[in-house]
Amino acid sequence: MTENNKNLGIDGFDPSKVNKLSAKEILKRVGPGIVLTGVVIGPGNITTSAMIGANYGYSLVWLIIPILIMGVTFMLTSYRISMLTGMPILHAIRHYYGKVASGFCGVALFLSCLFFTLGNISGTGAGMNLVFGINWKLGALIMLAVLTVLYFSKGVYSKVEKGILVCIIAMIFAFYATLIATGGPDWGAMGHGLTHWSVPEGSLTTALAYISTNAAVTAGIYGTYLGAEKKWKKEDLFNGAMKWDAIAHIVSVILISGAIMLVGAIVLNPQGIQIKAPAQLAALLVRVCETFSVNS
C-alpha cells in the first residue's frame, strides 16, 4: 500500500488533497454557527450573565476561557461526526447504536430544547412589549406564528442566516456601546479575574448555569442539521470552513454574554445590587440609563 493510499478513506476521499480556503471563501461557507449564536443568546443566557457580573463582580470573568475551549470542542466534534458518517448526529446514533439509543438521546434533546425554547418565546414576547407596547403574551404568540411560517417555508435558511447575522452584529455593537457608556471595565480587576481562577462562596450553581448556557452540547448537535441546510461537504471539515464556523459561534457568544457580565460588574456590583431573578434585570437597565445620563 502506497503512502497516498493510506490517506484514502473507504470512499476514496483524500483529506491531504483538500486546499485551505481563503478568508473570503471562508466567510461564504460559515453560517450555522452564527445561527446558533442567535439560539444560544436567550433569556437564560442574559440572566446568568447579568447575575455573574452583578453578584460576583469580575471574579468569574475567567469562565470565558473554559467556555471557549468547550464550545469549540463541542461544535467541531459534532461537525466531524456528521461529516464522517454522512448523517446528522441523531441519524448517526440510530444507524450505529439502534433505535433505543437514538430515541433516548432524541427525547433528552427534545426536553432540553423545549424548556430552552419556552424561555426564548417568553423573551421574544418581552421584546415585543418593549418595542411595540403590546402585551408580552400576545407578542410571544405573534413571534411563534412567524417562526411556524418560517419552519414550513422552503429555501428560507439563507435568509434566516443573513438576518441573524445582522442581529448578532447589532447586538455586539449595542452591548459594547453600553459598556463604553458605563465608563468601561476596571482593567486591573478584569485581568485579575481572568488569571486567578476562583469560585466565590455561593456562586457554583450560577457559574455552572453560565457555562451550560454558553457552551451547549445541543448547539453542536443542532449545528449538524444546519450544516445540511448549508450544504456542507466533507471537504469543509478539512478546508477550514467548519473550524472557523465553530470559532465564530463561540466568540460571538462570549462577546455578547461577556459584555452583559461586565456591565453588571461595573454598574450593579459596586452598589451591592444583586440579581436573583429575571425580573430584576430591569434594575440593570435602569442603572445603565442613569449612569449613561451622568456620564453624558
PDB file of C-alpha atoms in Angstrom:
ATOM      1  CA  MET A   1       0.000   0.000   0.000  1.00  0.00           C
ATOM      2  CA  THR A   2       1.457   3.358  -1.004  1.00  0.00           C
ATOM      3  CA  GLU A   3       1.654   6.369   1.270  1.00  0.00           C
ATOM      4  CA  ASN A   4      -1.102   8.106  -0.751  1.00  0.00           C
ATOM      5  CA  ASN A   5      -3.438   5.126  -0.383  1.00  0.00           C
ATOM      6  CA  LYS A   6      -3.018   5.183   3.405  1.00  0.00           C
ATOM      7  CA  ASN A   7      -4.673   8.608   3.463  1.00  0.00           C
ATOM      8  CA  LEU A   8      -7.693   7.494   1.446  1.00  0.00           C
ATOM      9  CA  GLY A   9     -10.977   6.676   3.142  1.00  0.00           C
ATOM     10  CA  ILE A  10     -13.214   3.819   2.053  1.00  0.00           C
ATOM     11  CA  ASP A  11     -14.894   6.231  -0.352  1.00  0.00           C
ATOM     12  CA  GLY A  12     -11.555   7.247  -1.892  1.00  0.00           C
ATOM     13  CA  PHE A  13     -11.598  10.678  -0.212  1.00  0.00           C
ATOM     14  CA  ASP A  14      -8.111  12.057   0.482  1.00  0.00           C
ATOM     15  CA  PRO A  15      -8.011  14.887   3.080  1.00  0.00           C
ATOM     16  CA  SER A  16      -4.461  15.812   2.074  1.00  0.00           C
ATOM     17  CA  LYS A  17      -5.746  16.883  -1.349  1.00  0.00           C
ATOM     18  CA  VAL A  18      -8.143  19.457   0.119  1.00  0.00           C
ATOM     19  CA  ASN A  19      -6.974  23.053  -0.312  1.00  0.00           C
ATOM     20  CA  LYS A  20      -7.393  25.570   2.508  1.00  0.00           C
ATOM     21  CA  LEU A  21      -9.964  28.267   1.808  1.00  0.00           C
ATOM     22  CA  SER A  22      -9.126  31.951   1.590  1.00  0.00           C
ATOM     23  CA  ALA A  23     -10.642  34.350   4.131  1.00  0.00           C
ATOM     24  CA  LYS A  24     -13.229  35.474   1.573  1.00  0.00           C
ATOM     25  CA  GLU A  25     -14.232  31.901   0.776  1.00  0.00           C
ATOM     26  CA  ILE A  26     -14.487  31.024   4.482  1.00  0.00           C
ATOM     27  CA  LEU A  27     -16.896  33.923   5.032  1.00  0.00           C
ATOM     28  CA  LYS A  28     -19.140  32.403   2.377  1.00  0.00           C
ATOM     29  CA  ARG A  29     -19.015  28.918   3.916  1.00  0.00           C
ATOM     30  CA  VAL A  30     -19.602  29.783   7.584  1.00  0.00           C
ATOM     31  CA  GLY A  31     -23.149  30.350   8.791  1.00  0.00           C
ATOM     32  CA  PRO A  32     -24.618  27.634  11.050  1.00  0.00           C
ATOM     33  CA  GLY A  33     -22.522  28.843  13.978  1.00  0.00           C
ATOM     34  CA  ILE A  34     -23.924  32.359  13.605  1.00  0.00           C
ATOM     35  CA  VAL A  35     -27.468  31.000  13.581  1.00  0.00           C
ATOM     36  CA  LEU A  36     -26.630  29.020  16.715  1.00  0.00           C
ATOM     37  CA  THR A  37     -25.425  32.207  18.426  1.00  0.00           C
ATOM     38  CA  GLY A  38     -28.932  33.571  17.978  1.00  0.00           C
ATOM     39  CA  VAL A  39     -30.245  30.340  19.509  1.00  0.00           C
ATOM     40  CA  VAL A  40     -27.873  30.380  22.497  1.00  0.00           C
ATOM     41  CA  ILE A  41     -28.291  34.073  23.405  1.00  0.00           C
ATOM     42  CA  GLY A  42     -31.683  33.914  25.096  1.00  0.00           C
ATOM     43  CA  PRO A  43     -33.302  34.963  28.378  1.00  0.00           C
ATOM     44  CA  GLY A  44     -31.415  32.313  30.380  1.00  0.00           C
ATOM     45  CA  ASN A  45     -28.065  33.350  28.958  1.00  0.00           C
ATOM     46  CA  ILE A  46     -28.698  37.049  29.513  1.00  0.00           C
ATOM     47  CA  THR A  47     -29.955  36.437  33.066  1.00  0.00           C
ATOM     48  CA  THR A  48     -26.998  34.292  34.153  1.00  0.00           C
ATOM     49  CA  SER A  49     -24.538  36.717  32.508  1.00  0.00           C
ATOM     50  CA  ALA A  50     -26.042  39.658  34.407  1.00  0.00           C
ATOM     51  CA  MET A  51     -26.136  37.646  37.654  1.00  0.00           C
ATOM     52  CA  ILE A  52     -22.441  36.726  37.352  1.00  0.00           C
ATOM     53  CA  GLY A  53     -21.395  40.364  36.968  1.00  0.00           C
ATOM     54  CA  ALA A  54     -23.830  41.908  39.442  1.00  0.00           C
ATOM     55  CA  ASN A  55     -23.393  39.312  42.188  1.00  0.00           C
ATOM     56  CA  TYR A  56     -19.684  38.484  41.885  1.00  0.00           C
ATOM     57  CA  GLY A  57     -18.058  41.372  40.027  1.00  0.00           C
ATOM     58  CA  TYR A  58     -15.000  40.399  37.993  1.00  0.00           C
ATOM     59  CA  SER A  59     -14.170  37.267  39.997  1.00  0.00           C
ATOM     60  CA  LEU A  60     -15.781  34.874  37.491  1.00  0.00           C
ATOM     61  CA  VAL A  61     -14.584  36.506  34.268  1.00  0.00           C
ATOM     62  CA  TRP A  62     -12.242  33.522  33.855  1.00  0.00           C
ATOM     63  CA  LEU A  63     -15.255  31.366  32.938  1.00  0.00           C
ATOM     64  CA  ILE A  64     -14.982  32.590  29.345  1.00  0.00           C
ATOM     65  CA  ILE A  65     -11.791  30.509  28.950  1.00  0.00           C
ATOM     66  CA  PRO A  66     -13.337  27.045  29.568  1.00  0.00           C
ATOM     67  CA  ILE A  67     -16.403  28.185  27.630  1.00  0.00           C
ATOM     68  CA  LEU A  68     -14.199  28.982  24.621  1.00  0.00           C
ATOM     69  CA  ILE A  69     -12.476  25.588  24.775  1.00  0.00           C
ATOM     70  CA  MET A  70     -15.651  23.594  25.468  1.00  0.00           C
ATOM     71  CA  GLY A  71     -17.762  25.428  22.891  1.00  0.00           C
ATOM     72  CA  VAL A  72     -15.316  24.944  20.020  1.00  0.00           C
ATOM     73  CA  THR A  73     -14.765  21.291  21.041  1.00  0.00           C
ATOM     74  CA  PHE A  74     -18.498  20.510  21.139  1.00  0.00           C
ATOM     75  CA  MET A  75     -19.072  22.132  17.771  1.00  0.00           C
ATOM     76  CA  LEU A  76     -16.121  20.553  15.961  1.00  0.00           C
ATOM     77  CA  THR A  77     -16.803  17.098  17.417  1.00  0.00           C
ATOM     78  CA  SER A  78     -20.417  17.252  16.266  1.00  0.00           C
ATOM     79  CA  TYR A  79     -19.432  18.522  12.825  1.00  0.00           C
ATOM     80  CA  ARG A  80     -16.771  15.810  12.473  1.00  0.00           C
ATOM     81  CA  ILE A  81     -19.194  13.014  13.390  1.00  0.00           C
ATOM     82  CA  SER A  82     -21.752  14.365  10.937  1.00  0.00           C
ATOM     83  CA  MET A  83     -19.322  14.717   8.044  1.00  0.00           C
ATOM     84  CA  LEU A  84     -17.540  11.397   8.580  1.00  0.00           C
ATOM     85  CA  THR A  85     -20.801   9.432   8.904  1.00  0.00           C
ATOM     86  CA  GLY A  86     -22.615  11.449   6.269  1.00  0.00           C
ATOM     87  CA  MET A  87     -25.541  11.934   8.672  1.00  0.00           C
ATOM     88  CA  PRO A  88     -26.703  14.405  11.351  1.00  0.00           C
ATOM     89  CA  ILE A  89     -25.964  13.262  14.914  1.00  0.00           C
ATOM     90  CA  LEU A  90     -29.252  11.574  15.820  1.00  0.00           C
ATOM     91  CA  HIS A  91     -29.372   9.761  12.467  1.00  0.00           C
ATOM     92  CA  ALA A  92     -25.821   8.529  13.054  1.00  0.00           C
ATOM     93  CA  ILE A  93     -26.692   7.311  16.573  1.00  0.00           C
ATOM     94  CA  ARG A  94     -29.663   5.418  15.211  1.00  0.00           C
ATOM     95  CA  HIS A  95     -27.600   3.890  12.398  1.00  0.00           C
ATOM     96  CA  TYR A  96     -24.717   2.697  14.614  1.00  0.00           C
ATOM     97  CA  TYR A  97     -26.346   2.150  18.015  1.00  0.00           C
ATOM     98  CA  GLY A  98     -30.000   1.409  17.287  1.00  0.00           C
ATOM     99  CA  LYS A  99     -33.423   2.903  17.857  1.00  0.00           C
ATOM    100  CA  VAL A 100     -33.321   2.750  21.673  1.00  0.00           C
ATOM    101  CA  ALA A 101     -30.150   4.828  21.972  1.00  0.00           C
ATOM    102  CA  SER A 102     -31.359   7.255  19.332  1.00  0.00           C
ATOM    103  CA  GLY A 103     -34.766   7.540  20.988  1.00  0.00           C
ATOM    104  CA  PHE A 104     -33.227   8.204  24.412  1.00  0.00           C
ATOM    105  CA  CYS A 105     -30.932  10.929  23.024  1.00  0.00           C
ATOM    106  CA  GLY A 106     -33.785  12.368  20.967  1.00  0.00           C
ATOM    107  CA  VAL A 107     -36.133  12.639  23.964  1.00  0.00           C
ATOM    108  CA  ALA A 108     -33.391  14.177  26.129  1.00  0.00           C
ATOM    109  CA  LEU A 109     -32.613  16.730  23.438  1.00  0.00           C
ATOM    110  CA  PHE A 110     -36.294  17.459  22.877  1.00  0.00           C
ATOM    111  CA  LEU A 111     -36.899  18.182  26.569  1.00  0.00           C
ATOM    112  CA  SER A 112     -33.758  20.311  26.780  1.00  0.00           C
ATOM    113  CA  CYS A 113     -34.728  22.325  23.714  1.00  0.00           C
ATOM    114  CA  LEU A 114     -38.367  22.560  24.825  1.00  0.00           C
ATOM    115  CA  PHE A 115     -37.589  24.294  28.113  1.00  0.00           C
ATOM    116  CA  PHE A 116     -34.952  26.445  26.457  1.00  0.00           C
ATOM    117  CA  THR A 117     -37.381  27.445  23.702  1.00  0.00           C
ATOM    118  CA  LEU A 118     -40.108  28.325  26.200  1.00  0.00           C
ATOM    119  CA  GLY A 119     -37.706  30.833  27.721  1.00  0.00           C
ATOM    120  CA  ASN A 120     -36.855  32.216  24.291  1.00  0.00           C
ATOM    121  CA  ILE A 121     -40.522  32.579  23.363  1.00  0.00           C
ATOM    122  CA  SER A 122     -41.154  34.491  26.597  1.00  0.00           C
ATOM    123  CA  GLY A 123     -38.120  36.643  25.804  1.00  0.00           C
ATOM    124  CA  THR A 124     -39.402  37.500  22.326  1.00  0.00           C
ATOM    125  CA  GLY A 125     -42.742  38.425  23.866  1.00  0.00           C
ATOM    126  CA  ALA A 126     -40.976  40.738  26.313  1.00  0.00           C
ATOM    127  CA  GLY A 127     -39.089  42.273  23.390  1.00  0.00           C
ATOM    128  CA  MET A 128     -42.327  42.909  21.511  1.00  0.00           C
ATOM    129  CA  ASN A 129     -43.689  44.565  24.647  1.00  0.00           C
ATOM    130  CA  LEU A 130     -40.681  46.888  24.905  1.00  0.00           C
ATOM    131  CA  VAL A 131     -40.678  47.797  21.197  1.00  0.00           C
ATOM    132  CA  PHE A 132     -44.385  47.973  20.399  1.00  0.00           C
ATOM    133  CA  GLY A 133     -46.001  48.226  23.838  1.00  0.00           C
ATOM    134  CA  ILE A 134     -48.260  45.207  23.315  1.00  0.00           C
ATOM    135  CA  ASN A 135     -48.970  42.511  25.894  1.00  0.00           C
ATOM    136  CA  TRP A 136     -45.965  40.175  26.113  1.00  0.00           C
ATOM    137  CA  LYS A 137     -48.163  37.083  25.767  1.00  0.00           C
ATOM    138  CA  LEU A 138     -49.634  38.415  22.511  1.00  0.00           C
ATOM    139  CA  GLY A 139     -46.133  39.331  21.344  1.00  0.00           C
ATOM    140  CA  ALA A 140     -44.933  35.795  22.085  1.00  0.00           C
ATOM    141  CA  LEU A 141     -47.831  34.331  20.089  1.00  0.00           C
ATOM    142  CA  ILE A 142     -47.039  36.606  17.137  1.00  0.00           C
ATOM    143  CA  MET A 143     -43.389  35.569  17.128  1.00  0.00           C
ATOM    144  CA  LEU A 144     -44.379  31.920  17.483  1.00  0.00           C
ATOM    145  CA  ALA A 145     -46.627  32.285  14.423  1.00  0.00           C
ATOM    146  CA  VAL A 146     -43.771  33.889  12.468  1.00  0.00           C
ATOM    147  CA  LEU A 147     -41.454  31.028  13.408  1.00  0.00           C
ATOM    148  CA  THR A 148     -44.069  28.472  12.369  1.00  0.00           C
ATOM    149  CA  VAL A 149     -44.378  30.078   8.936  1.00  0.00           C
ATOM    150  CA  LEU A 150     -40.587  30.124   8.558  1.00  0.00           C
ATOM    151  CA  TYR A 151     -40.336  26.485   9.636  1.00  0.00           C
ATOM    152  CA  PHE A 152     -42.670  25.290   6.915  1.00  0.00           C
ATOM    153  CA  SER A 153     -41.270  27.605   4.244  1.00  0.00           C
ATOM    154  CA  LYS A 154     -38.817  26.336   1.646  1.00  0.00           C
ATOM    155  CA  GLY A 155     -35.440  27.882   0.868  1.00  0.00           C
ATOM    156  CA  VAL A 156     -35.610  30.111   3.933  1.00  0.00           C
ATOM    157  CA  TYR A 157     -32.294  29.114   5.525  1.00  0.00           C
ATOM    158  CA  SER A 158     -30.074  31.621   3.692  1.00  0.00           C
ATOM    159  CA  LYS A 159     -32.466  34.470   4.544  1.00  0.00           C
ATOM    160  CA  VAL A 160     -32.583  33.462   8.226  1.00  0.00           C
ATOM    161  CA  GLU A 161     -28.793  33.184   8.320  1.00  0.00           C
ATOM    162  CA  LYS A 162     -28.335  36.697   6.928  1.00  0.00           C
ATOM    163  CA  GLY A 163     -30.997  38.128   9.222  1.00  0.00           C
ATOM    164  CA  ILE A 164     -29.475  36.589  12.332  1.00  0.00           C
ATOM    165  CA  LEU A 165     -26.001  37.758  11.269  1.00  0.00           C
ATOM    166  CA  VAL A 166     -27.276  41.343  11.130  1.00  0.00           C
ATOM    167  CA  CYS A 167     -28.953  40.946  14.534  1.00  0.00           C
ATOM    168  CA  ILE A 168     -25.826  39.443  16.129  1.00  0.00           C
ATOM    169  CA  ILE A 169     -23.615  42.264  14.832  1.00  0.00           C
ATOM    170  CA  ALA A 170     -26.167  44.820  16.042  1.00  0.00           C
ATOM    171  CA  MET A 171     -26.290  43.182  19.481  1.00  0.00           C
ATOM    172  CA  ILE A 172     -22.495  43.220  19.795  1.00  0.00           C
ATOM    173  CA  PHE A 173     -22.332  46.909  18.873  1.00  0.00           C
ATOM    174  CA  ALA A 174     -25.237  47.753  21.200  1.00  0.00           C
ATOM    175  CA  PHE A 175     -23.803  45.930  24.209  1.00  0.00           C
ATOM    176  CA  TYR A 176     -20.316  47.377  23.750  1.00  0.00           C
ATOM    177  CA  ALA A 177     -21.716  50.864  23.237  1.00  0.00           C
ATOM    178  CA  THR A 178     -23.478  50.352  26.579  1.00  0.00           C
ATOM    179  CA  LEU A 179     -20.234  49.085  28.072  1.00  0.00           C
ATOM    180  CA  ILE A 180     -18.404  52.210  26.907  1.00  0.00           C
ATOM    181  CA  ALA A 181     -21.242  54.414  28.181  1.00  0.00           C
ATOM    182  CA  THR A 182     -20.834  52.969  31.680  1.00  0.00           C
ATOM    183  CA  GLY A 183     -17.199  54.057  31.732  1.00  0.00           C
ATOM    184  CA  GLY A 184     -15.619  50.778  30.703  1.00  0.00           C
ATOM    185  CA  PRO A 185     -14.281  47.983  32.909  1.00  0.00           C
ATOM    186  CA  ASP A 186     -11.608  48.158  35.591  1.00  0.00           C
ATOM    187  CA  TRP A 187      -8.839  46.554  33.527  1.00  0.00           C
ATOM    188  CA  GLY A 188      -6.786  45.603  36.562  1.00  0.00           C
ATOM    189  CA  ALA A 189      -9.710  43.842  38.260  1.00  0.00           C
ATOM    190  CA  MET A 190     -10.680  42.220  34.962  1.00  0.00           C
ATOM    191  CA  GLY A 191      -7.141  40.935  34.417  1.00  0.00           C
ATOM    192  CA  HIS A 192      -7.096  39.570  37.963  1.00  0.00           C
ATOM    193  CA  GLY A 193     -10.403  37.801  37.329  1.00  0.00           C
ATOM    194  CA  LEU A 194      -9.037  36.219  34.142  1.00  0.00           C
ATOM    195  CA  THR A 195      -5.826  34.939  35.701  1.00  0.00           C
ATOM    196  CA  HIS A 196      -6.974  33.979  39.213  1.00  0.00           C
ATOM    197  CA  TRP A 197      -9.442  31.130  38.927  1.00  0.00           C
ATOM    198  CA  SER A 198     -11.661  31.022  41.981  1.00  0.00           C
ATOM    199  CA  VAL A 199     -15.281  30.197  42.774  1.00  0.00           C
ATOM    200  CA  PRO A 200     -16.735  32.631  45.326  1.00  0.00           C
ATOM    201  CA  GLU A 201     -18.951  31.153  48.003  1.00  0.00           C
ATOM    202  CA  GLY A 202     -22.479  30.541  46.721  1.00  0.00           C
ATOM    203  CA  SER A 203     -21.544  31.061  43.061  1.00  0.00           C
ATOM    204  CA  LEU A 204     -21.119  27.440  41.943  1.00  0.00           C
ATOM    205  CA  THR A 205     -24.644  26.886  40.621  1.00  0.00           C
ATOM    206  CA  THR A 206     -24.672  30.238  38.809  1.00  0.00           C
ATOM    207  CA  ALA A 207     -21.229  29.526  37.320  1.00  0.00           C
ATOM    208  CA  LEU A 208     -22.366  26.123  36.069  1.00  0.00           C
ATOM    209  CA  ALA A 209     -25.523  27.664  34.620  1.00  0.00           C
ATOM    210  CA  TYR A 210     -23.415  30.308  32.867  1.00  0.00           C
ATOM    211  CA  ILE A 211     -21.146  27.673  31.339  1.00  0.00           C
ATOM    212  CA  SER A 212     -24.043  25.452  30.246  1.00  0.00           C
ATOM    213  CA  THR A 213     -25.915  28.304  28.553  1.00  0.00           C
ATOM    214  CA  ASN A 214     -22.842  29.467  26.650  1.00  0.00           C
ATOM    215  CA  ALA A 215     -21.214  26.135  25.735  1.00  0.00           C
ATOM    216  CA  ALA A 216     -24.149  23.849  24.958  1.00  0.00           C
ATOM    217  CA  VAL A 217     -23.813  20.343  23.536  1.00  0.00           C
ATOM    218  CA  THR A 218     -27.242  20.786  21.958  1.00  0.00           C
ATOM    219  CA  ALA A 219     -25.893  23.656  19.862  1.00  0.00           C
ATOM    220  CA  GLY A 220     -23.339  21.359  18.243  1.00  0.00           C
ATOM    221  CA  ILE A 221     -25.954  18.696  17.553  1.00  0.00           C
ATOM    222  CA  TYR A 222     -28.360  21.214  16.027  1.00  0.00           C
ATOM    223  CA  GLY A 223     -25.450  22.569  14.011  1.00  0.00           C
ATOM    224  CA  THR A 224     -25.160  19.275  12.146  1.00  0.00           C
ATOM    225  CA  TYR A 225     -28.674  19.782  10.791  1.00  0.00           C
ATOM    226  CA  LEU A 226     -27.932  23.387   9.869  1.00  0.00           C
ATOM    227  CA  GLY A 227     -24.797  22.142   8.123  1.00  0.00           C
ATOM    228  CA  ALA A 228     -27.011  20.016   5.903  1.00  0.00           C
ATOM    229  CA  GLU A 229     -29.040  23.144   5.061  1.00  0.00           C
ATOM    230  CA  LYS A 230     -25.773  24.945   4.286  1.00  0.00           C
ATOM    231  CA  LYS A 231     -24.861  22.010   2.034  1.00  0.00           C
ATOM    232  CA  TRP A 232     -21.543  21.437   3.727  1.00  0.00           C
ATOM    233  CA  LYS A 233     -19.422  18.666   2.237  1.00  0.00           C
ATOM    234  CA  LYS A 234     -16.671  16.512   3.688  1.00  0.00           C
ATOM    235  CA  GLU A 235     -14.114  18.946   2.236  1.00  0.00           C
ATOM    236  CA  ASP A 236     -15.413  21.632   4.598  1.00  0.00           C
ATOM    237  CA  LEU A 237     -14.145  19.582   7.526  1.00  0.00           C
ATOM    238  CA  PHE A 238     -10.579  19.984   6.251  1.00  0.00           C
ATOM    239  CA  ASN A 239     -10.539  23.299   4.369  1.00  0.00           C
ATOM    240  CA  GLY A 240     -11.147  25.479   7.449  1.00  0.00           C
ATOM    241  CA  ALA A 241     -14.856  26.236   6.969  1.00  0.00           C
ATOM    242  CA  MET A 242     -16.139  24.213   9.939  1.00  0.00           C
ATOM    243  CA  LYS A 243     -13.287  25.227  12.234  1.00  0.00           C
ATOM    244  CA  TRP A 244     -13.891  28.924  11.655  1.00  0.00           C
ATOM    245  CA  ASP A 245     -17.657  28.451  11.871  1.00  0.00           C
ATOM    246  CA  ALA A 246     -17.231  26.927  15.354  1.00  0.00           C
ATOM    247  CA  ILE A 247     -14.858  29.723  16.385  1.00  0.00           C
ATOM    248  CA  ALA A 248     -17.202  32.411  15.033  1.00  0.00           C
ATOM    249  CA  HIS A 249     -20.049  30.893  17.046  1.00  0.00           C
ATOM    250  CA  ILE A 250     -18.379  30.731  20.428  1.00  0.00           C
ATOM    251  CA  VAL A 251     -16.524  34.050  20.050  1.00  0.00           C
ATOM    252  CA  SER A 252     -19.747  35.899  19.206  1.00  0.00           C
ATOM    253  CA  VAL A 253     -21.481  34.232  22.172  1.00  0.00           C
ATOM    254  CA  ILE A 254     -18.653  35.278  24.508  1.00  0.00           C
ATOM    255  CA  LEU A 255     -18.609  38.830  23.140  1.00  0.00           C
ATOM    256  CA  ILE A 256     -22.297  39.280  23.924  1.00  0.00           C
ATOM    257  CA  SER A 257     -22.598  37.441  27.236  1.00  0.00           C
ATOM    258  CA  GLY A 258     -19.231  38.827  28.362  1.00  0.00           C
ATOM    259  CA  ALA A 259     -20.386  42.385  27.724  1.00  0.00           C
ATOM    260  CA  ILE A 260     -23.522  41.802  29.788  1.00  0.00           C
ATOM    261  CA  MET A 261     -21.410  40.342  32.593  1.00  0.00           C
ATOM    262  CA  LEU A 262     -19.088  43.355  32.565  1.00  0.00           C
ATOM    263  CA  VAL A 263     -21.966  45.842  32.607  1.00  0.00           C
ATOM    264  CA  GLY A 264     -23.318  44.057  35.682  1.00  0.00           C
ATOM    265  CA  ALA A 265     -19.876  44.169  37.299  1.00  0.00           C
ATOM    266  CA  ILE A 266     -19.421  47.875  36.501  1.00  0.00           C
ATOM    267  CA  VAL A 267     -22.896  49.202  37.304  1.00  0.00           C
ATOM    268  CA  LEU A 268     -24.576  46.945  39.863  1.00  0.00           C
ATOM    269  CA  ASN A 269     -21.830  45.173  41.823  1.00  0.00           C
ATOM    270  CA  PRO A 270     -20.242  48.341  43.315  1.00  0.00           C
ATOM    271  CA  GLN A 271     -23.691  49.357  44.583  1.00  0.00           C
ATOM    272  CA  GLY A 272     -24.373  45.955  46.133  1.00  0.00           C
ATOM    273  CA  ILE A 273     -27.358  45.340  43.852  1.00  0.00           C
ATOM    274  CA  GLN A 274     -27.761  41.611  43.224  1.00  0.00           C
ATOM    275  CA  ILE A 275     -29.843  39.861  40.573  1.00  0.00           C
ATOM    276  CA  LYS A 276     -31.561  36.685  41.721  1.00  0.00           C
ATOM    277  CA  ALA A 277     -34.427  36.518  39.226  1.00  0.00           C
ATOM    278  CA  PRO A 278     -35.012  37.505  35.575  1.00  0.00           C
ATOM    279  CA  ALA A 279     -37.490  40.199  36.606  1.00  0.00           C
ATOM    280  CA  GLN A 280     -34.678  42.067  38.356  1.00  0.00           C
ATOM    281  CA  LEU A 281     -32.911  42.633  35.031  1.00  0.00           C
ATOM    282  CA  ALA A 282     -34.906  45.847  34.842  1.00  0.00           C
ATOM    283  CA  ALA A 283     -32.605  47.164  37.585  1.00  0.00           C
ATOM    284  CA  LEU A 284     -29.654  46.676  35.264  1.00  0.00           C
ATOM    285  CA  LEU A 285     -31.296  48.705  32.509  1.00  0.00           C
ATOM    286  CA  VAL A 286     -32.365  51.468  34.884  1.00  0.00           C
ATOM    287  CA  ARG A 287     -28.906  51.808  36.398  1.00  0.00           C
ATOM    288  CA  VAL A 288     -27.250  51.752  32.983  1.00  0.00           C
ATOM    289  CA  CYS A 289     -29.521  54.584  31.813  1.00  0.00           C
ATOM    290  CA  GLU A 290     -28.779  56.570  34.963  1.00  0.00           C
ATOM    291  CA  THR A 291     -25.034  56.030  34.549  1.00  0.00           C
ATOM    292  CA  PHE A 292     -25.201  56.998  30.886  1.00  0.00           C
ATOM    293  CA  SER A 293     -27.050  60.202  31.798  1.00  0.00           C
ATOM    294  CA  VAL A 294     -24.448  61.120  34.416  1.00  0.00           C
ATOM    295  CA  ASN A 295     -21.532  60.414  32.029  1.00  0.00           C
ATOM    296  CA  SER A 296     -23.175  62.454  29.289  1.00  0.00           C
TER     297      SER A 296
END
